Short mmCIF file of C-alpha atoms and ligand atoms in Angstrom, two decimals:
data_model
loop_
_atom_site.label_atom_id
_atom_site.label_comp_id
_atom_site.label_asym_id
_atom_site.label_seq_id
_atom_site.Cartn_x
_atom_site.Cartn_y
_atom_site.Cartn_z
CA PHE A 1 -21.57 -33.44 11.61
CA LEU A 2 -21.56 -37.24 11.48
CA HIS A 3 -20.62 -37.66 15.10
CA LYS A 4 -22.41 -36.73 18.27
CA ILE A 5 -20.60 -33.97 20.15
CA VAL A 6 -21.08 -33.17 23.83
CA LEU A 7 -19.98 -30.23 25.97
CA GLY A 8 -19.16 -31.39 29.51
CA ILE A 9 -19.06 -29.08 32.52
CA GLU A 10 -17.64 -29.98 35.93
CA THR A 11 -17.68 -27.87 39.12
CA SER A 12 -18.31 -30.44 41.86
CA CYS A 13 -15.34 -29.55 44.02
CA ASP A 14 -12.41 -27.25 43.43
CA ASP A 15 -11.85 -27.47 39.67
CA THR A 16 -13.80 -25.47 37.13
CA ALA A 17 -13.55 -27.64 34.02
CA ALA A 18 -15.13 -27.93 30.60
CA ALA A 19 -14.49 -30.03 27.50
CA VAL A 20 -15.92 -30.85 24.11
CA VAL A 21 -15.72 -34.54 23.16
CA ASP A 22 -17.07 -36.41 20.15
CA GLU A 23 -18.55 -39.87 19.85
CA THR A 24 -15.27 -41.49 18.81
CA GLY A 25 -13.57 -40.18 21.94
CA ASN A 26 -11.75 -37.29 20.28
CA VAL A 27 -11.20 -34.43 22.70
CA LEU A 28 -11.96 -31.40 20.52
CA GLY A 29 -11.36 -28.79 23.21
CA GLU A 30 -10.77 -28.56 26.92
CA ALA A 31 -10.07 -26.02 29.63
CA ILE A 32 -9.60 -26.21 33.37
CA HIS A 33 -9.07 -23.78 36.23
CA SER A 34 -7.75 -25.31 39.43
CA GLN A 35 -8.31 -23.69 42.82
CA THR A 36 -5.76 -25.92 44.58
CA GLU A 37 -3.30 -23.11 45.29
CA VAL A 38 -5.93 -21.02 47.12
CA HIS A 39 -7.22 -23.96 49.14
CA LEU A 40 -3.69 -25.13 50.07
CA LYS A 41 -3.15 -21.76 51.78
CA THR A 42 -6.32 -22.04 53.88
CA GLY A 43 -5.55 -25.66 54.77
CA GLY A 44 -8.69 -27.00 53.10
CA ILE A 45 -11.62 -26.07 50.89
CA ILE A 46 -13.93 -23.37 52.25
CA PRO A 47 -17.15 -23.90 50.24
CA PRO A 48 -18.15 -20.23 49.76
CA VAL A 49 -14.61 -19.46 48.55
CA ALA A 50 -14.81 -22.36 46.07
CA GLN A 51 -18.22 -21.12 44.91
CA GLN A 52 -16.92 -17.60 44.31
CA LEU A 53 -13.94 -18.89 42.31
CA HIS A 54 -16.21 -21.09 40.18
CA ARG A 55 -18.41 -18.05 39.50
CA GLU A 56 -15.40 -15.99 38.43
CA ASN A 57 -14.11 -18.64 36.03
CA ILE A 58 -16.95 -20.68 34.59
CA GLN A 59 -17.81 -18.42 31.67
CA ARG A 60 -14.19 -18.15 30.53
CA ILE A 61 -13.48 -21.87 30.94
CA VAL A 62 -16.53 -22.97 28.94
CA GLN A 63 -15.73 -20.38 26.28
CA GLU A 64 -12.12 -21.59 26.06
CA ALA A 65 -13.19 -25.22 25.65
CA LEU A 66 -15.69 -24.29 22.95
CA SER A 67 -13.25 -22.03 21.08
CA ALA A 68 -10.48 -24.65 21.18
CA SER A 69 -12.87 -27.18 19.64
CA SER A 70 -13.58 -24.78 16.76
CA ILE A 71 -17.14 -26.07 16.47
CA SER A 72 -20.12 -23.79 16.62
CA PRO A 73 -22.19 -24.23 19.81
CA SER A 74 -25.14 -25.03 17.55
CA ASP A 75 -23.33 -28.23 16.48
CA LEU A 76 -23.45 -29.64 20.00
CA SER A 77 -25.65 -32.70 20.45
CA ALA A 78 -26.11 -32.07 24.18
CA ILE A 79 -24.69 -30.42 27.29
CA ALA A 80 -23.66 -32.69 30.15
CA THR A 81 -23.01 -31.37 33.66
CA THR A 82 -22.09 -32.87 37.02
CA ILE A 83 -25.08 -32.57 39.33
CA LYS A 84 -23.88 -34.80 42.23
CA PRO A 85 -22.16 -35.73 44.44
CA GLY A 86 -20.01 -32.80 45.53
CA LEU A 87 -20.09 -29.51 47.37
CA ALA A 88 -23.59 -28.09 46.96
CA LEU A 89 -22.33 -24.52 46.51
CA SER A 90 -19.83 -25.57 43.83
CA LEU A 91 -22.26 -27.85 41.98
CA GLY A 92 -24.82 -25.05 41.89
CA VAL A 93 -22.53 -22.77 39.86
CA GLY A 94 -21.99 -25.36 37.09
CA LEU A 95 -25.64 -26.35 37.06
CA SER A 96 -27.13 -22.88 36.81
CA PHE A 97 -24.59 -21.89 34.15
CA SER A 98 -25.41 -25.03 32.15
CA LEU A 99 -29.14 -24.58 32.41
CA GLN A 100 -28.80 -21.04 31.11
CA LEU A 101 -26.77 -22.35 28.16
CA VAL A 102 -29.22 -25.20 27.58
CA GLY A 103 -32.01 -22.61 27.42
CA GLN A 104 -30.09 -20.35 25.03
CA LEU A 105 -28.91 -23.07 22.66
CA LYS A 106 -32.04 -25.24 22.97
CA LYS A 107 -30.01 -28.41 23.47
CA PRO A 108 -30.78 -31.56 25.46
CA PHE A 109 -29.34 -31.64 28.98
CA ILE A 110 -27.65 -34.69 30.50
CA PRO A 111 -27.23 -34.61 34.29
CA ILE A 112 -24.06 -36.48 35.29
CA HIS A 113 -23.20 -38.41 38.44
CA HIS A 114 -19.57 -37.54 39.15
CA MET A 115 -18.66 -41.11 40.15
CA GLU A 116 -20.24 -42.62 37.05
CA ALA A 117 -18.09 -40.27 34.98
CA HIS A 118 -14.91 -41.34 36.82
CA ALA A 119 -15.84 -44.99 36.33
CA LEU A 120 -16.56 -44.71 32.58
CA THR A 121 -13.46 -42.65 31.73
CA ILE A 122 -11.45 -45.79 30.95
CA ARG A 123 -13.77 -46.51 28.01
CA LEU A 124 -12.64 -43.24 26.41
CA THR A 125 -8.99 -44.30 26.35
CA ASN A 126 -9.19 -48.12 26.17
CA LYS A 127 -11.49 -50.73 24.73
CA VAL A 128 -13.06 -52.00 27.94
CA GLU A 129 -16.34 -53.91 27.79
CA PHE A 130 -18.91 -54.24 30.59
CA PRO A 131 -18.79 -55.65 33.21
CA PHE A 132 -15.67 -54.44 34.98
CA LEU A 133 -14.70 -53.60 38.53
CA VAL A 134 -13.87 -50.04 39.47
CA LEU A 135 -11.96 -48.68 42.46
CA LEU A 136 -12.27 -44.92 42.94
CA ILE A 137 -9.89 -43.50 45.51
CA SER A 138 -9.44 -39.75 45.85
CA GLY A 139 -9.63 -36.92 48.37
CA GLY A 140 -13.40 -37.01 48.54
CA HIS A 141 -14.29 -40.48 47.33
CA CYS A 142 -13.65 -44.09 48.15
CA LEU A 143 -15.70 -46.81 46.55
CA LEU A 144 -15.60 -50.20 44.89
CA ALA A 145 -18.29 -50.96 42.33
CA LEU A 146 -19.14 -53.44 39.62
CA VAL A 147 -19.93 -51.55 36.43
CA GLN A 148 -22.47 -53.58 34.47
CA GLY A 149 -23.60 -50.91 32.05
CA VAL A 150 -23.61 -47.16 31.43
CA SER A 151 -25.89 -46.44 34.37
CA ASP A 152 -25.91 -49.87 35.94
CA PHE A 153 -23.62 -49.96 38.97
CA LEU A 154 -23.50 -52.44 41.83
CA LEU A 155 -21.91 -50.73 44.83
CA LEU A 156 -19.73 -53.29 46.62
CA GLY A 157 -18.02 -51.12 49.21
CA LYS A 158 -17.35 -47.59 50.35
CA SER A 159 -15.50 -45.77 53.08
CA LEU A 160 -17.34 -45.75 56.38
CA ASP A 161 -15.56 -42.55 57.36
CA ILE A 162 -13.11 -40.48 55.30
CA ALA A 163 -11.56 -41.06 51.87
CA PRO A 164 -7.91 -42.19 51.64
CA GLY A 165 -6.77 -38.93 50.01
CA ASP A 166 -8.39 -36.96 52.82
CA MET A 167 -6.55 -39.11 55.36
CA LEU A 168 -3.21 -38.66 53.54
CA ASP A 169 -3.84 -34.90 53.34
CA LYS A 170 -4.52 -34.78 57.09
CA VAL A 171 -1.38 -36.75 57.90
CA ALA A 172 0.67 -34.52 55.59
CA ARG A 173 -0.78 -31.45 57.32
CA ARG A 174 -0.02 -32.88 60.76
CA LEU A 175 3.55 -33.49 59.58
CA SER A 176 3.69 -29.89 58.23
CA LEU A 177 4.98 -31.18 54.91
CA ILE A 178 3.99 -27.88 53.30
CA LYS A 179 7.06 -26.47 55.08
CA HIS A 180 9.28 -29.23 53.72
CA PRO A 181 11.57 -27.77 51.04
CA GLU A 182 10.98 -30.72 48.69
CA CYS A 183 7.18 -30.89 48.96
CA SER A 184 5.86 -27.38 49.53
CA THR A 185 3.87 -27.27 46.29
CA MET A 186 2.57 -30.84 46.39
CA SER A 187 -0.83 -32.15 47.49
CA GLY A 188 -0.72 -34.09 50.77
CA GLY A 189 -0.85 -37.48 49.04
CA LYS A 190 1.88 -36.56 46.57
CA ALA A 191 4.10 -35.22 49.36
CA ILE A 192 3.67 -38.50 51.28
CA GLU A 193 4.59 -40.50 48.15
CA HIS A 194 7.65 -38.33 47.57
CA LEU A 195 8.94 -38.57 51.15
CA ALA A 196 8.09 -42.27 51.48
CA LYS A 197 10.79 -43.04 48.90
CA GLN A 198 13.39 -41.88 51.43
CA GLY A 199 11.78 -43.68 54.37
CA ASN A 200 11.64 -47.14 55.89
CA ARG A 201 8.17 -48.64 56.17
CA PHE A 202 9.36 -51.29 58.62
CA HIS A 203 10.33 -48.66 61.15
CA PHE A 204 6.88 -48.66 62.78
CA ASP A 205 4.72 -51.70 63.25
CA ILE A 206 1.00 -50.96 62.98
CA THR A 207 -2.11 -53.02 62.27
CA PRO A 208 -4.98 -51.00 60.85
CA PRO A 209 -8.57 -51.83 61.86
CA LEU A 210 -11.35 -53.39 59.73
CA GLN A 211 -8.97 -55.81 58.04
CA ARG A 212 -11.17 -58.83 58.76
CA ALA A 213 -14.67 -57.38 58.20
CA LYS A 214 -16.70 -59.59 55.88
CA ASN A 215 -17.52 -56.91 53.33
CA CYS A 216 -15.72 -54.52 51.00
CA ASP A 217 -16.07 -51.37 53.09
CA PHE A 218 -13.09 -49.19 53.96
CA SER A 219 -12.10 -47.14 56.98
CA PHE A 220 -9.21 -44.71 57.27
CA THR A 221 -9.72 -42.75 60.48
CA GLY A 222 -8.33 -45.64 62.56
CA LEU A 223 -5.10 -45.52 60.57
CA GLN A 224 -5.02 -41.72 60.84
CA HIS A 225 -5.25 -41.93 64.64
CA LEU A 226 -2.51 -44.58 64.84
CA ILE A 227 -0.24 -42.36 62.75
CA ASN A 228 -1.12 -39.32 64.88
CA LYS A 229 -0.07 -41.21 68.00
CA ILE A 230 3.27 -42.05 66.40
CA ILE A 231 3.78 -38.40 65.43
CA ILE A 232 3.04 -37.19 68.98
CA GLN A 233 5.45 -39.75 70.42
CA LYS A 234 8.18 -38.82 67.93
CA GLU A 235 7.73 -35.11 68.65
CA LYS A 236 8.34 -35.87 72.33
CA GLU A 237 11.38 -38.04 71.57
CA GLU A 238 12.91 -35.54 69.17
CA GLY A 239 12.00 -32.66 71.49
CA ILE A 240 10.33 -30.57 68.78
CA GLU A 241 7.08 -28.59 68.64
CA GLN A 242 4.10 -29.38 66.45
CA GLY A 243 4.65 -27.53 63.16
CA GLN A 244 8.32 -28.42 62.78
CA ILE A 245 9.52 -31.20 60.48
CA LEU A 246 10.30 -34.48 62.27
CA SER A 247 13.51 -36.22 61.31
CA SER A 248 11.45 -39.41 61.09
CA ALA A 249 8.89 -37.80 58.72
CA ALA A 250 10.00 -39.98 55.80
CA ASP A 251 9.62 -43.20 57.83
CA ILE A 252 6.15 -42.10 58.90
CA ALA A 253 5.26 -41.29 55.27
CA ALA A 254 6.46 -44.74 54.16
CA THR A 255 4.44 -46.40 56.94
CA VAL A 256 1.19 -44.60 56.16
CA GLN A 257 1.60 -45.18 52.42
CA HIS A 258 2.30 -48.90 52.86
CA THR A 259 -0.59 -49.41 55.30
CA THR A 260 -2.98 -47.49 53.04
CA ALA A 261 -1.94 -49.71 50.12
CA CYS A 262 -2.53 -52.85 52.22
CA LEU A 263 -6.00 -51.66 53.28
CA ILE A 264 -7.01 -50.85 49.72
CA VAL A 265 -5.63 -54.10 48.29
CA LYS A 266 -7.33 -56.30 50.92
CA ARG A 267 -10.77 -54.81 50.28
CA THR A 268 -10.30 -54.95 46.52
CA HIS A 269 -9.24 -58.61 46.77
CA ARG A 270 -12.52 -59.39 48.55
CA ALA A 271 -14.47 -57.60 45.81
CA ILE A 272 -12.71 -59.60 43.07
CA LEU A 273 -13.41 -62.91 44.85
CA PHE A 274 -17.03 -61.92 45.53
CA CYS A 275 -17.70 -61.09 41.87
CA LYS A 276 -15.93 -64.16 40.51
CA GLN A 277 -17.72 -66.54 42.87
CA ARG A 278 -21.06 -65.21 41.62
CA ASP A 279 -20.00 -65.12 37.95
CA LEU A 280 -20.46 -61.37 37.91
CA LEU A 281 -16.99 -61.03 36.39
CA PRO A 282 -15.22 -63.31 33.87
CA GLN A 283 -12.92 -65.87 35.55
CA ASN A 284 -9.99 -64.81 33.37
CA ASN A 285 -8.92 -61.36 32.25
CA ALA A 286 -11.48 -59.52 34.35
CA VAL A 287 -10.65 -55.82 34.37
CA LEU A 288 -10.05 -53.74 37.50
CA VAL A 289 -10.07 -50.01 36.79
CA ALA A 290 -8.37 -47.86 39.42
CA SER A 291 -8.94 -44.12 39.28
CA GLY A 292 -8.93 -40.95 41.41
CA GLY A 293 -6.04 -38.88 42.76
CA VAL A 294 -4.82 -41.62 45.12
CA ALA A 295 -4.65 -44.13 42.25
CA SER A 296 -1.89 -42.00 40.74
CA ASN A 297 0.32 -43.15 43.64
CA PHE A 298 2.85 -45.59 42.14
CA TYR A 299 3.30 -47.60 45.33
CA ILE A 300 -0.45 -48.19 45.61
CA ARG A 301 -0.67 -48.91 41.89
CA ARG A 302 2.13 -51.48 42.14
CA ALA A 303 0.34 -53.15 45.07
CA LEU A 304 -2.85 -53.36 42.97
CA GLU A 305 -0.83 -54.81 40.08
CA ILE A 306 0.47 -57.60 42.33
CA LEU A 307 -3.14 -58.32 43.34
CA THR A 308 -4.47 -58.39 39.77
CA ASN A 309 -1.59 -60.61 38.60
CA ALA A 310 -2.37 -63.06 41.39
CA THR A 311 -6.10 -63.14 40.55
CA GLN A 312 -5.88 -63.35 36.73
CA CYS A 313 -7.22 -59.83 36.37
CA THR A 314 -5.93 -56.88 34.39
CA LEU A 315 -5.32 -53.54 36.08
CA MET A 316 -6.16 -50.49 34.00
CA CYS A 317 -5.74 -46.87 35.04
CA PRO A 318 -6.77 -43.81 33.06
CA PRO A 319 -3.86 -41.44 32.34
CA PRO A 320 -3.13 -39.20 35.37
CA ARG A 321 -4.77 -36.09 33.88
CA LEU A 322 -8.03 -38.05 33.52
CA CYS A 323 -7.76 -39.58 37.02
CA THR A 324 -8.38 -36.23 38.67
CA ASP A 325 -11.46 -34.08 38.13
CA ASN A 326 -11.84 -32.84 34.56
CA GLY A 327 -14.42 -31.85 31.98
CA ILE A 328 -13.48 -34.57 29.49
CA MET A 329 -14.94 -37.36 31.63
CA ILE A 330 -18.20 -35.44 32.00
CA ALA A 331 -18.50 -34.90 28.25
CA TRP A 332 -17.62 -38.56 27.64
CA ASN A 333 -20.25 -39.70 30.15
CA GLY A 334 -22.68 -37.56 28.13
CA ILE A 335 -21.65 -39.41 24.95
CA GLU A 336 -22.08 -42.79 26.69
CA ARG A 337 -25.57 -41.80 27.85
CA LEU A 338 -26.51 -40.47 24.41
CA ARG A 339 -25.42 -43.76 22.83
CA ALA A 340 -27.28 -45.83 25.44
CA GLY A 341 -30.27 -43.50 25.26
CA VAL A 342 -30.50 -43.04 29.02
CA GLY A 343 -30.94 -39.95 31.18
CA ILE A 344 -31.28 -37.34 28.44
CA LEU A 345 -33.56 -34.42 29.32
CA HIS A 346 -35.09 -32.72 26.29
CA ASP A 347 -37.32 -30.29 28.07
CA ILE A 348 -35.81 -27.80 30.45
CA GLU A 349 -39.01 -28.06 32.50
CA ASP A 350 -37.94 -31.65 33.29
CA ILE A 351 -35.16 -30.26 35.41
CA ARG A 352 -36.27 -29.61 38.92
CA TYR A 353 -33.66 -27.36 40.38
CA GLU A 354 -34.04 -24.69 42.99
CA PRO A 355 -31.15 -22.21 42.80
CA LYS A 356 -29.82 -21.27 46.23
O1 KG4 B 1 -8.98 -37.03 42.24
P1 KG4 B 1 -8.64 -35.85 43.05
O2 KG4 B 1 -7.95 -34.70 42.41
O3 KG4 B 1 -10.01 -35.35 43.57
C1 KG4 B 1 -10.41 -34.93 44.78
O4 KG4 B 1 -10.73 -35.79 45.59
O5 KG4 B 1 -10.49 -33.68 44.93
O6 KG4 B 1 -7.78 -36.35 44.28
C2 KG4 B 1 -7.06 -35.52 45.12
C3 KG4 B 1 -6.57 -36.37 46.25
C4 KG4 B 1 -5.91 -35.58 47.34
O7 KG4 B 1 -6.38 -36.03 48.59
C5 KG4 B 1 -4.44 -35.89 47.16
O8 KG4 B 1 -3.72 -35.86 48.36
C6 KG4 B 1 -4.48 -37.28 46.60
O9 KG4 B 1 -5.62 -37.33 45.77
N1 KG4 B 1 -3.28 -37.58 45.81
C7 KG4 B 1 -2.43 -38.57 46.09
C8 KG4 B 1 -1.39 -38.49 45.14
N2 KG4 B 1 -1.64 -37.44 44.32
C9 KG4 B 1 -2.81 -36.90 44.75
N3 KG4 B 1 -2.46 -39.52 47.04
C10 KG4 B 1 -1.46 -40.39 47.07
N4 KG4 B 1 -0.41 -40.36 46.22
C11 KG4 B 1 -0.33 -39.44 45.24
N5 KG4 B 1 0.71 -39.42 44.40
#
């Protein structure tokens, strides 16, 4: 084989995913098992349940990705696996499976930082050179970073409390949107986006906290509490119990979506100005990459587009299937590291890992 080929394995949260990707960015094979349906029923991820489901699926998922690629495992250049951050119990399943495979196939191992993989995904689909700015907004993550090289990140800001997707999920749960006939199968964030289209964001007037802080950090619990107060008040006014759908649910969804977009755009604006003032980003055509489940929200994306247009930047988003957790980004991060020659472990003894 002329090209390097990497098998990527991801189990950091609630998706068991694997993919085989080559140096030119061709996805040779991929497979994914999502646990979303199980966790929706329990109202959140219970780590031992996630661990058990990863255990039940990992072998099959990796096998499916390898078979679809129709390469022989001996043709792999390396195996790349998410080692952090994430749920320890979930990460452990992917890691011990990978190390077993690494031992069997005698291949180099590339430990992957989940956020680095999210940030580099855009280079698989588009020609994006370093440096660029990345905004990762999902259910578990919220950060702004300057990507200067494959493993050279400058963290500019993060959430001081919860991630925006987590906040949207909590609001959706408080609104019982799972009982709403139009949104029963959607994630919290998606349900909010769907309902917001029918709502009026001017109906409630709220000012979220941390708007003026002189850094790029985020906070979403303040907004969550403001929205909770509105919900409690509306329940009283409409004379309904918690657990029933409010007639003003769509207005509340529009309000929380709009305010979330404002919060995200304001912090991102600061990051762009900070980098440009210090010549860390080109003055014209600097790239802002937005990724993560929340970045698939069209309202938030449009708000970011208005920001990038006003600051001579270009907004780029990986396709939706690569915005959420997947094995392709892990394999691609492995390729990037192989090409840069960083973080490749050739000796399994190099890997200090204590199985739980
Ligand atoms: O990237 P992702 O799958 O990874 C995790 O963090 O697990 O993101 C999932 C998060 C959830 O919190 C979900 O509510 C949110 O992204 N999300 C959305 C949308 N679709 C998913 N938030 C806002 N608008 C959406 N359309």
